[in-house]
Backbone as a printed PyTorch tensor [residue, N CA C, xyz], in Angstrom:
tensor([[[ -26.6370,  -66.3670,  -25.1420],
         [ -27.6840,  -67.3330,  -23.8020],
         [ -26.5120,  -68.3720,  -23.1910]],

        [[ -26.1750,  -69.0010,  -24.5510],
         [ -25.6120,  -70.6080,  -24.1390],
         [ -24.3340,  -70.2410,  -23.6200]],

        [[ -23.9700,  -68.9360,  -23.8920],
         [ -21.8820,  -68.9890,  -22.7680],
         [ -22.6780,  -68.6260,  -21.7150]],

        [[ -23.5940,  -68.4790,  -21.7760],
         [ -23.3330,  -67.2830,  -20.2850],
         [ -23.9060,  -68.8960,  -19.8000]],

        [[ -25.0670,  -69.7660,  -19.3730],
         [ -25.2560,  -70.8780,  -19.5940],
         [ -23.8690,  -71.8440,  -19.1410]],

        [[ -23.5320,  -72.4370,  -19.9480],
         [ -21.8350,  -73.0780,  -20.0220],
         [ -21.2640,  -72.6120,  -19.0700]],

        [[ -20.6460,  -71.3840,  -19.2480],
         [ -19.9090,  -70.3610,  -17.7930],
         [ -19.8520,  -70.8540,  -16.4240]],

        [[ -21.5360,  -70.7900,  -16.5630],
         [ -22.3030,  -71.1110,  -15.2730],
         [ -22.0260,  -72.3630,  -14.5410]],

        [[ -22.8960,  -73.3230,  -15.4590],
         [ -21.7460,  -74.9710,  -15.2670],
         [ -20.4260,  -74.6980,  -14.8550]],

        [[ -19.6800,  -74.5460,  -15.6160],
         [ -18.2020,  -74.5590,  -15.4760],
         [ -17.9790,  -74.1560,  -14.0480]],

        [[ -18.5970,  -72.7300,  -13.5220],
         [ -18.3110,  -72.7000,  -12.5230],
         [ -18.3660,  -73.2000,  -11.8780]],

        [[ -19.8730,  -73.7110,  -10.8580],
         [ -20.7460,  -74.5570,  -10.4130],
         [ -19.4760,  -75.4450,  -10.0910]],

        [[ -19.0580,  -76.4790,  -11.3740],
         [ -18.5780,  -77.4510,  -11.1040],
         [ -17.0470,  -77.0040,  -10.4490]],

        [[ -16.6390,  -76.1930,  -10.7770],
         [ -15.0680,  -75.5910,  -10.0380],
         [ -15.3210,  -75.7180,   -9.3560]],

        [[ -16.4050,  -74.5260,   -8.5900],
         [ -16.8470,  -74.4810,   -7.2140],
         [ -16.6740,  -75.5380,   -6.7560]],

        [[ -17.9210,  -76.3990,   -6.8270],
         [ -18.1400,  -78.2560,   -6.4430],
         [ -17.0420,  -78.5060,   -5.8300]],

        [[ -15.7030,  -78.6040,   -7.5170],
         [ -14.5230,  -79.4910,   -6.6100],
         [ -13.7470,  -78.9770,   -6.1580]],

        [[ -13.6220,  -77.8800,   -5.2480],
         [ -12.8790,  -77.1050,   -4.5630],
         [ -12.8600,  -77.0140,   -3.2950]],

        [[ -14.8300,  -77.5730,   -3.1960],
         [ -15.1410,  -76.6250,   -1.9440],
         [ -14.6470,  -78.0170,   -0.8820]],

        [[ -14.8590,  -76.9910,    0.4750],
         [ -15.1750,  -78.4330,    1.4360],
         [ -15.6950,  -78.8470,    2.2230]],

        [[ -15.9100,  -80.0180,    2.3200],
         [ -16.8640,  -80.7930,    2.5450],
         [ -17.7170,  -80.4900,    4.0940]],

        [[ -18.9290,  -80.9270,    3.5590],
         [ -19.8900,  -80.2960,    5.0980],
         [ -19.1570,  -80.3600,    6.6550]],

        [[ -18.9590,  -81.6860,    6.6830],
         [ -18.2620,  -82.4990,    7.3450],
         [ -17.3740,  -81.5320,    8.1220]],

        [[ -16.3650,  -80.4240,    7.2050],
         [ -14.6900,  -79.9880,    7.0930],
         [ -15.9610,  -78.6100,    8.0730]],

        [[ -16.7360,  -78.2420,    7.3430],
         [ -17.2470,  -77.0710,    7.5050],
         [ -17.8450,  -76.9290,    9.0930]],

        [[ -18.5330,  -78.1910,    9.3160],
         [ -19.2030,  -78.3910,   10.9860],
         [ -17.7530,  -78.4510,   11.8890]],

        [[ -16.8080,  -79.1370,   11.3660],
         [ -15.4350,  -79.2200,   12.4960],
         [ -14.9430,  -77.4180,   12.6410]],

        [[ -14.9080,  -76.4940,   11.5720],
         [ -14.7420,  -75.5340,   11.6640],
         [ -15.4080,  -74.5410,   12.7310]],

        [[ -16.6160,  -74.7140,   13.4590],
         [ -17.2580,  -74.1390,   14.1890],
         [ -17.7600,  -74.8500,   15.8350]],

        [[ -16.3270,  -76.0800,   15.6510],
         [ -16.2280,  -76.5010,   17.0440],
         [ -15.0050,  -75.4030,   17.7920]],

        [[ -15.1440,  -75.3660,   19.5900],
         [ -14.2570,  -74.0260,   19.1480],
         [ -12.7560,  -75.0580,   19.7770]],

        [[ -11.6060,  -74.6440,   19.3500],
         [  -9.9580,  -74.8000,   19.9570],
         [ -10.5080,  -75.6700,   19.0170]],

        [[ -10.4110,  -76.1050,   17.4860],
         [ -10.3470,  -77.4220,   16.5320],
         [  -9.2430,  -76.5170,   15.3510]],

        [[  -7.9360,  -77.1610,   15.2610],
         [  -7.8240,  -76.6190,   14.1340],
         [  -7.6680,  -77.3330,   12.7580]],

        [[  -8.2130,  -77.2250,   11.8370],
         [  -8.0730,  -77.2980,   10.7580],
         [  -7.3780,  -76.9450,    9.1020]],

        [[  -7.0210,  -77.7450,    8.4870],
         [  -6.4800,  -77.2050,    7.2970],
         [  -7.1910,  -77.8290,    6.2080]],

        [[  -7.1180,  -77.1020,    5.0470],
         [  -7.4630,  -77.6610,    3.4740],
         [  -6.5920,  -77.8250,    2.3670]],

        [[  -6.0170,  -78.7280,    1.8910],
         [  -5.3590,  -78.0950,    1.3240],
         [  -5.5650,  -79.1160,   -0.4460]],

        [[  -6.0730,  -78.1340,   -1.0790],
         [  -6.3010,  -78.3740,   -2.5120],
         [  -5.9160,  -78.7280,   -3.6460]],

        [[  -6.3330,  -79.4200,   -4.7140],
         [  -6.0230,  -80.3490,   -5.6950],
         [  -4.6780,  -79.3530,   -6.1470]],

        [[  -4.7560,  -77.6430,   -6.6480],
         [  -3.6020,  -77.0380,   -7.7280],
         [  -2.7730,  -77.0580,   -6.1430]],

        [[  -3.0530,  -77.1530,   -5.1910],
         [  -1.8210,  -77.3310,   -3.8340],
         [  -1.0410,  -78.4750,   -4.4080]],

        [[  -1.7990,  -79.8460,   -3.8900],
         [  -1.2090,  -80.7230,   -4.3930],
         [  -0.0990,  -80.4160,   -5.3640]],

        [[  -0.5220,  -80.7510,   -6.2490],
         [   0.4160,  -80.3150,   -7.7540],
         [   1.3970,  -79.5830,   -7.3780]],

        [[   1.4500,  -78.5180,   -6.7830],
         [   2.0080,  -77.9270,   -6.3910],
         [   3.5590,  -78.2350,   -5.4900]],

        [[   3.2480,  -79.4620,   -5.3010],
         [   4.1060,  -79.7460,   -4.1780],
         [   4.9060,  -80.9180,   -4.2240]],

        [[   4.6560,  -81.4100,   -5.4400],
         [   5.1290,  -82.5050,   -6.2250],
         [   5.5380,  -83.2690,   -5.7690]],

        [[   7.1070,  -83.2990,   -5.9630],
         [   7.6500,  -84.4170,   -5.2090],
         [   8.1070,  -84.1260,   -4.0040]],

        [[   7.7210,  -82.8390,   -3.2730],
         [   8.4170,  -82.6600,   -2.2530],
         [   8.1260,  -83.9940,   -0.8210]],

        [[   8.8720,  -83.8710,   -0.1170],
         [   8.1610,  -84.8890,    1.2470],
         [   7.5030,  -84.1400,    2.1150]],

        [[   6.0030,  -84.9280,    1.7230],
         [   5.3100,  -84.4490,    2.8680],
         [   4.7740,  -85.5630,    3.6120]],

        [[   4.7930,  -84.9450,    5.0540],
         [   3.9120,  -85.8280,    6.0660],
         [   3.6880,  -85.1340,    6.1900]],

        [[   2.0750,  -86.3800,    7.1590],
         [   1.2380,  -84.9940,    7.8820],
         [   0.2170,  -86.6290,    8.8990]],

        [[   0.8740,  -86.3270,   10.0450],
         [   0.4770,  -87.0170,   11.0610],
         [   0.5250,  -88.6200,   11.3250]],

        [[   2.0210,  -89.1320,   10.1520],
         [   2.3010,  -90.4670,    9.5300],
         [   2.1350,  -90.8900,    8.3930]],

        [[   1.0540,  -89.7620,    8.0100],
         [   1.1770,  -89.5840,    6.3470],
         [   1.3240,  -89.7130,    5.0910]],

        [[   2.7780,  -90.5030,    4.7680],
         [   3.0740,  -89.7880,    3.5580],
         [   2.7700,  -89.4990,    2.8170]],

        [[   2.0910,  -88.2760,    2.2650],
         [   1.3810,  -88.3410,    1.3000],
         [   1.7390,  -87.9580,   -0.4490]],

        [[   3.4110,  -87.3300,   -0.3130],
         [   3.8410,  -87.7630,   -1.3690],
         [   3.9850,  -88.7630,   -2.4760]],

        [[   3.5560,  -89.3570,   -2.5130],
         [   3.7040,  -90.5720,   -3.5510],
         [   2.4360,  -90.4400,   -3.5060]],

        [[   1.5160,  -90.1940,   -3.3960],
         [  -0.3320,  -90.0390,   -3.7240],
         [  -0.0400,  -88.8740,   -4.4780]],

        [[   0.4110,  -87.4790,   -3.9480],
         [  -0.2000,  -86.2830,   -4.4160],
         [  -0.6000,  -86.0640,   -5.9070]],

        [[  -0.3510,  -86.7830,   -6.8110],
         [  -0.9870,  -86.3770,   -7.7550],
         [  -2.0850,  -87.2270,   -8.0330]],

        [[  -2.3920,  -88.1250,   -6.8610],
         [  -3.9490,  -88.7570,   -7.7130],
         [  -5.0240,  -87.8740,   -6.4310]],

        [[  -4.2610,  -86.8930,   -5.5290],
         [  -5.5480,  -86.7660,   -4.6250],
         [  -5.9220,  -85.1930,   -5.1670]],

        [[  -7.5450,  -85.0870,   -4.3850],
         [  -8.2510,  -84.1340,   -5.0660],
         [  -8.3020,  -82.9670,   -4.4450]],

        [[  -8.2880,  -83.5460,   -3.0520],
         [  -8.4890,  -82.4600,   -1.4880],
         [  -7.8680,  -83.2590,   -0.1500]],

        [[  -7.2220,  -82.5310,    0.5150],
         [  -7.4850,  -82.8990,    1.8200],
         [  -7.8770,  -82.1120,    3.0780]],

        [[  -8.4010,  -82.7960,    4.1100],
         [  -9.0700,  -82.0710,    5.4640],
         [  -8.4780,  -82.4820,    6.2710]],

        [[  -7.6680,  -81.9560,    7.0850],
         [  -6.6850,  -82.2840,    8.3020],
         [  -8.0330,  -81.8510,    9.4010]],

        [[  -8.4120,  -82.2020,   10.6280],
         [  -9.1020,  -81.4570,   11.6810],
         [  -8.9230,  -82.1920,   12.7030]],

        [[  -7.8240,  -81.2240,   14.0710],
         [  -7.8180,  -81.9680,   15.1200],
         [  -7.9820,  -81.3710,   15.8330]],

        [[  -8.4430,  -81.8280,   17.0070],
         [  -8.5830,  -81.1250,   18.8840],
         [  -7.8150,  -82.1420,   19.7120]],

        [[  -7.5270,  -80.7630,   20.8460],
         [  -6.7880,  -81.3570,   21.8530],
         [  -7.6830,  -81.0580,   23.1730]],

        [[  -6.8670,  -82.0760,   24.3680],
         [  -8.3690,  -81.3990,   25.4860],
         [  -9.2990,  -81.5100,   25.3110]],

        [[ -10.2650,  -80.4640,   25.4960],
         [ -11.9150,  -80.3160,   25.5040],
         [ -11.9410,  -80.6730,   23.8340]],

        [[ -11.4960,  -80.1390,   22.7930],
         [ -11.9410,  -80.5130,   21.5370],
         [ -12.1890,  -81.6510,   21.5000]],

        [[ -11.4200,  -82.7190,   21.8490],
         [ -11.0600,  -84.0120,   21.1410],
         [ -12.3550,  -84.6980,   21.2920]],

        [[ -13.0420,  -84.6760,   22.0220],
         [ -14.3130,  -85.4130,   22.4570],
         [ -15.0600,  -84.9860,   21.1460]],

        [[ -15.4460,  -83.7800,   21.1230],
         [ -16.6380,  -83.5090,   20.4130],
         [ -16.3440,  -83.5330,   18.3930]],

        [[ -15.1640,  -84.1280,   18.7730],
         [ -14.1860,  -83.3370,   17.3400],
         [ -14.7770,  -85.9470,   16.9970]],

        [[ -14.0220,  -86.6420,   18.2470],
         [ -14.3740,  -88.0530,   18.2820],
         [ -16.2400,  -88.2370,   17.4940]],

        [[ -16.8990,  -87.5070,   18.7460],
         [ -18.2260,  -88.2150,   18.5930],
         [ -18.6570,  -87.5380,   16.6780]],

        [[ -18.1800,  -86.3680,   16.3300],
         [ -18.2180,  -85.9650,   14.5930],
         [ -18.0530,  -87.3440,   13.5180]],

        [[ -16.9270,  -87.3960,   14.3770],
         [ -16.4100,  -88.3130,   13.5970],
         [ -17.2840,  -90.1330,   13.6010]],

        [[ -17.7040,  -90.3940,   14.2920],
         [ -18.4070,  -91.2810,   14.4290],
         [ -20.2690,  -91.4310,   14.1910]],

        [[ -20.4340,  -90.1460,   13.8270],
         [ -21.1680,  -90.0180,   12.8610],
         [ -21.1050,  -89.9520,   11.7340]],

        [[ -20.4160,  -89.3400,   11.1170],
         [ -19.3650,  -89.5820,    9.6980],
         [ -19.3820,  -90.4750,    9.2660]],

        [[ -19.1430,  -91.6720,    9.4930],
         [ -18.5160,  -92.7960,    9.6710],
         [ -19.9890,  -93.8770,    9.7080]],

        [[ -20.7960,  -93.5510,   10.5480],
         [ -22.5750,  -93.9220,    9.5490],
         [ -22.6870,  -93.9530,    8.8960]],

        [[ -22.4800,  -92.6790,    7.7580],
         [ -23.0320,  -92.3040,    6.7660],
         [ -22.7300,  -92.8560,    5.8400]],

        [[ -21.5190,  -94.7510,    5.5060],
         [ -21.8010,  -95.5290,    4.7770],
         [ -20.3890,  -95.2760,    4.3440]],

        [[ -19.8670,  -95.1380,    5.7060],
         [ -17.8850,  -95.8360,    5.2800],
         [ -17.7230,  -97.2770,    5.9770]],

        [[ -17.2140,  -98.0900,    4.6860],
         [ -16.3860,  -99.0860,    4.7750],
         [ -15.2410,  -99.2700,    5.7340]],

        [[ -14.9740, -100.2700,    6.8310],
         [ -13.6830,  -99.9060,    7.7290],
         [ -13.0510, -100.9530,    7.1890]],

        [[ -11.9590, -100.6260,    6.7200],
         [ -10.9040, -100.4090,    6.2980],
         [  -9.5510, -101.4460,    7.0460]],

        [[  -9.3110, -100.3900,    8.4460],
         [  -8.6070, -101.3950,    9.2570],
         [  -8.4080, -100.6540,   10.4710]],

        [[  -8.3500, -101.5260,   11.3430],
         [  -8.6710, -100.1900,   13.1640],
         [  -7.2770, -101.4050,   13.7490]],

        [[  -6.4980, -100.0890,   14.4060],
         [  -5.5220, -100.9080,   15.1790],
         [  -5.8240, -100.2420,   16.4360]],

        [[  -5.2370, -100.5570,   17.3630],
         [  -5.0560, -100.4720,   18.9670],
         [  -4.0800, -100.5850,   19.5270]],

        [[  -3.0430,  -99.4900,   19.8540],
         [  -2.3090,  -99.8000,   20.4160],
         [  -1.7870,  -98.9150,   21.6890]],

        [[  -1.9440,  -99.3290,   22.8630],
         [  -1.8760,  -99.1260,   24.4930],
         [  -2.7460,  -98.0160,   24.2850]],

        [[  -3.0730,  -96.6620,   24.1120],
         [  -4.0450,  -95.5530,   24.3810],
         [  -4.4590,  -95.0990,   22.9600]],

        [[  -3.7580,  -95.4140,   22.1610],
         [  -4.1610,  -94.5730,   20.5390],
         [  -4.9180,  -95.9420,   19.5880]],

        [[  -6.0970,  -95.4130,   19.2370],
         [  -6.8800,  -96.4040,   18.0340],
         [  -6.3320,  -95.8170,   17.0890]],

        [[  -6.1980,  -96.1640,   15.4650],
         [  -6.4940,  -95.5890,   14.2270],
         [  -6.9990,  -96.6470,   13.8250]],

        [[  -8.0030,  -95.7530,   13.1260],
         [  -8.5790,  -96.6020,   11.7910],
         [  -9.0420,  -95.5010,   10.6310]],

        [[  -8.9120,  -96.5210,    8.7480],
         [  -8.9980,  -96.3240,    8.1460],
         [ -10.5000,  -96.5110,    7.6040]],

        [[ -10.9240,  -95.9180,    6.8340],
         [ -12.8500,  -96.0070,    6.1250],
         [ -12.5970,  -95.3190,    4.7590]],

        [[ -13.4590,  -95.9840,    4.2340],
         [ -13.8520,  -95.7600,    2.6090],
         [ -15.3220,  -95.4750,    2.3260]],

        [[ -14.7130,  -94.6210,    1.1160],
         [ -16.4810,  -95.0070,    0.2860],
         [ -16.5250,  -94.6480,   -0.8880]],

        [[ -16.9770,  -95.0720,   -0.7040],
         [ -16.9180,  -95.0190,   -3.2300],
         [ -18.0190,  -93.7870,   -3.3820]],

        [[ -17.2870,  -92.5200,   -4.4190],
         [ -17.9840,  -91.8800,   -4.7340],
         [ -18.2300,  -92.0060,   -6.4210]],

        [[ -17.3380,  -92.5740,   -7.2290],
         [ -17.4370,  -93.2590,   -8.2740],
         [ -16.7670,  -94.1380,   -8.3490]],

        [[ -16.6490,  -94.8690,   -9.8920],
         [ -16.3090,  -95.8120,  -10.1210],
         [ -14.1510,  -95.6440,  -10.2620]],

        [[ -14.1870,  -94.8990,   -9.9100],
         [ -12.4410,  -94.5450,   -9.8220],
         [ -12.2270,  -94.2070,   -8.5230]],

        [[ -13.0050,  -92.7140,   -8.1350],
         [ -12.8530,  -92.1450,   -6.9330],
         [ -13.1790,  -92.3190,   -6.0000]],

        [[ -12.6800,  -92.3200,   -4.4320],
         [ -12.8560,  -92.8440,   -3.7060],
         [ -12.5500,  -91.0900,   -2.4570]],

        [[ -13.0380,  -91.3480,   -1.3780],
         [ -12.8480,  -90.7450,   -0.2770],
         [ -12.0050,  -92.0660,    1.2130]],

        [[ -11.5060,  -91.4500,    1.8080],
         [ -10.6700,  -92.0610,    3.1670],
         [ -11.0970,  -91.6620,    4.1940]],

        [[ -11.0320,  -92.2530,    4.7940],
         [ -11.1020,  -91.4040,    6.4820],
         [ -10.1060,  -91.8980,    6.6190]],

        [[  -9.1740,  -91.2270,    7.3940],
         [  -8.0470,  -91.9130,    8.9610],
         [  -8.1790,  -91.1860,    9.6120]],

        [[  -8.5420,  -91.6230,   10.9500],
         [  -8.9370,  -91.6980,   12.5660],
         [  -8.1050,  -91.9100,   13.3790]],

        [[  -7.5720,  -90.9380,   13.7950],
         [  -6.2200,  -91.0410,   15.5560],
         [  -7.1940,  -90.9210,   16.7090]],

        [[  -7.4510,  -92.0340,   17.3930],
         [  -7.8070,  -91.1390,   18.9810],
         [  -6.8150,  -91.6370,   19.5500]],

        [[  -7.2050,  -90.7160,   21.0170],
         [  -6.0400,  -90.8090,   22.2690],
         [  -7.0560,  -90.3000,   22.8560]],

        [[  -6.9130,  -90.3450,   24.2330],
         [  -7.7580,  -89.5280,   25.4900],
         [  -7.7750,  -88.1230,   25.7350]],

        [[  -6.6260,  -87.9790,   24.5420],
         [  -6.9910,  -85.6340,   25.5270],
         [  -6.1110,  -85.7020,   23.9430]],

        [[  -6.8260,  -86.2210,   22.5680],
         [  -6.4260,  -85.4600,   21.0710],
         [  -6.6010,  -86.8100,   20.3730]],

        [[  -7.5290,  -85.9980,   19.0500],
         [  -8.4000,  -86.6500,   17.9120],
         [  -8.1090,  -85.7480,   16.8270]],

        [[  -7.1810,  -86.3940,   15.8580],
         [  -7.0020,  -86.2680,   14.6470],
         [  -7.8900,  -86.9120,   13.8090]],

        [[  -8.4920,  -86.2330,   12.1330],
         [  -8.8750,  -87.1450,   10.8640],
         [  -8.5430,  -85.9890,    9.8870]],

        [[  -8.0250,  -87.4890,    8.6980],
         [  -7.4230,  -86.5700,    7.5660],
         [  -8.9530,  -87.6750,    6.6940]],

        [[  -8.7230,  -86.3520,    5.6550],
         [ -10.0830,  -86.8490,    5.0150],
         [  -9.3730,  -86.5510,    3.3700]],

        [[  -9.6200,  -87.7240,    3.0130],
         [  -8.3430,  -87.3690,    1.0320],
         [  -9.3710,  -87.4790,    0.2320]],

        [[  -9.5970,  -87.4340,   -0.7730],
         [ -10.3540,  -87.7940,   -2.1920],
         [  -9.3470,  -87.5520,   -3.3700]],

        [[  -9.8570,  -89.0750,   -3.9280],
         [  -9.5070,  -89.1870,   -5.1120],
         [  -9.1650,  -90.6750,   -5.7470]],

        [[  -8.9410,  -90.8030,   -6.9720],
         [  -8.1530,  -91.8680,   -7.6270],
         [  -7.2830,  -92.6140,   -6.9800]],

        [[  -7.3940,  -93.0890,   -5.7260],
         [  -6.4060,  -94.2230,   -5.1910],
         [  -7.0790,  -95.5600,   -4.8340]],

        [[  -6.3880,  -95.8860,   -4.9640],
         [  -6.5270,  -97.3150,   -4.4010],
         [  -6.1510,  -97.2750,   -3.4530]],

        [[  -6.6580,  -99.0480,   -2.0490],
         [  -6.6210,  -98.7620,   -0.8990],
         [  -5.1820,  -99.2910,   -0.5880]],

        [[  -4.5310, -100.4590,   -1.1110],
         [  -2.7940,  -99.9370,   -1.4440],
         [  -1.8860,  -99.2280,   -1.3990]],

        [[  -2.1220,  -98.3020,   -2.1090],
         [  -2.3180,  -96.7020,   -2.0910],
         [  -1.9230,  -96.2840,   -0.9670]],

        [[  -3.3860,  -96.3850,   -0.7030],
         [  -3.3670,  -95.4690,    0.6570],
         [  -2.7660,  -96.6760,    1.9000]],

        [[  -3.4430,  -97.6230,    2.0240],
         [  -2.2170,  -98.0050,    2.8940],
         [  -1.0560,  -98.1400,    2.8230]],

        [[   0.0510,  -98.1860,    1.7660],
         [   1.5670,  -97.7930,    1.5300],
         [   1.4330,  -95.9610,    2.0530]],

        [[   0.8910,  -95.8490,    1.8450],
         [   0.8180,  -93.8340,    2.2770],
         [   0.8020,  -93.9850,    3.9540]],

        [[   0.1220,  -94.9530,    4.4180],
         [  -0.0650,  -94.4430,    5.6400],
         [   1.1800,  -95.4720,    6.4750]],

        [[   1.5200,  -95.9670,    5.9530],
         [   2.3160,  -97.5720,    6.3540],
         [   2.3040,  -98.0410,    7.4450]],

        [[   1.3410,  -98.5510,    6.2350],
         [   0.5320,  -99.7700,    6.6920],
         [   0.3030, -101.1480,    5.7130]]])
C-alpha cells in the first residue's frame, strides 16, 4: 500500500509539472489560435542549439526553463487573445517592462511561484496580431531581459 501511495504522489507531481496551464488550455479553445507547448524534457534536448522564437533567444536559458507556452492569434483571433492576456496579467503579475514602437506594444510581466521559481509573460501586440510567450523556471530578471534582447 505504501508503494502505491508513493507511486501515486510521484505520478501526480510529474503530471502537474509537465501539464499546460489553464490559460494555455483556454486559449486553445479560441478559434484560429496557434499554440505551442515545449516541456522541460524537450528543452533539455535542445541543449546548445540556437533557438529563437519571436525575437526571444531561448538557447542561453534553455537549461533553466521548466516549460514554454507560445500562443499566437492573427486577424480576428488577435483581439480575443489580447483580452485573455489582460485578464491573466491582472491576476497577480508585476509589470517589468513596456515598450511602444509605432503600432507594436511589447510588455514583460513576472510573478513569483516559489523562492527561486518565476513565471514570465512576454506579450507583443499589434492591430492584427497578438503573441504571448509564457515561460517558467529558475530564471533571474537579468537572464530574461538578455534573452529578450532588452
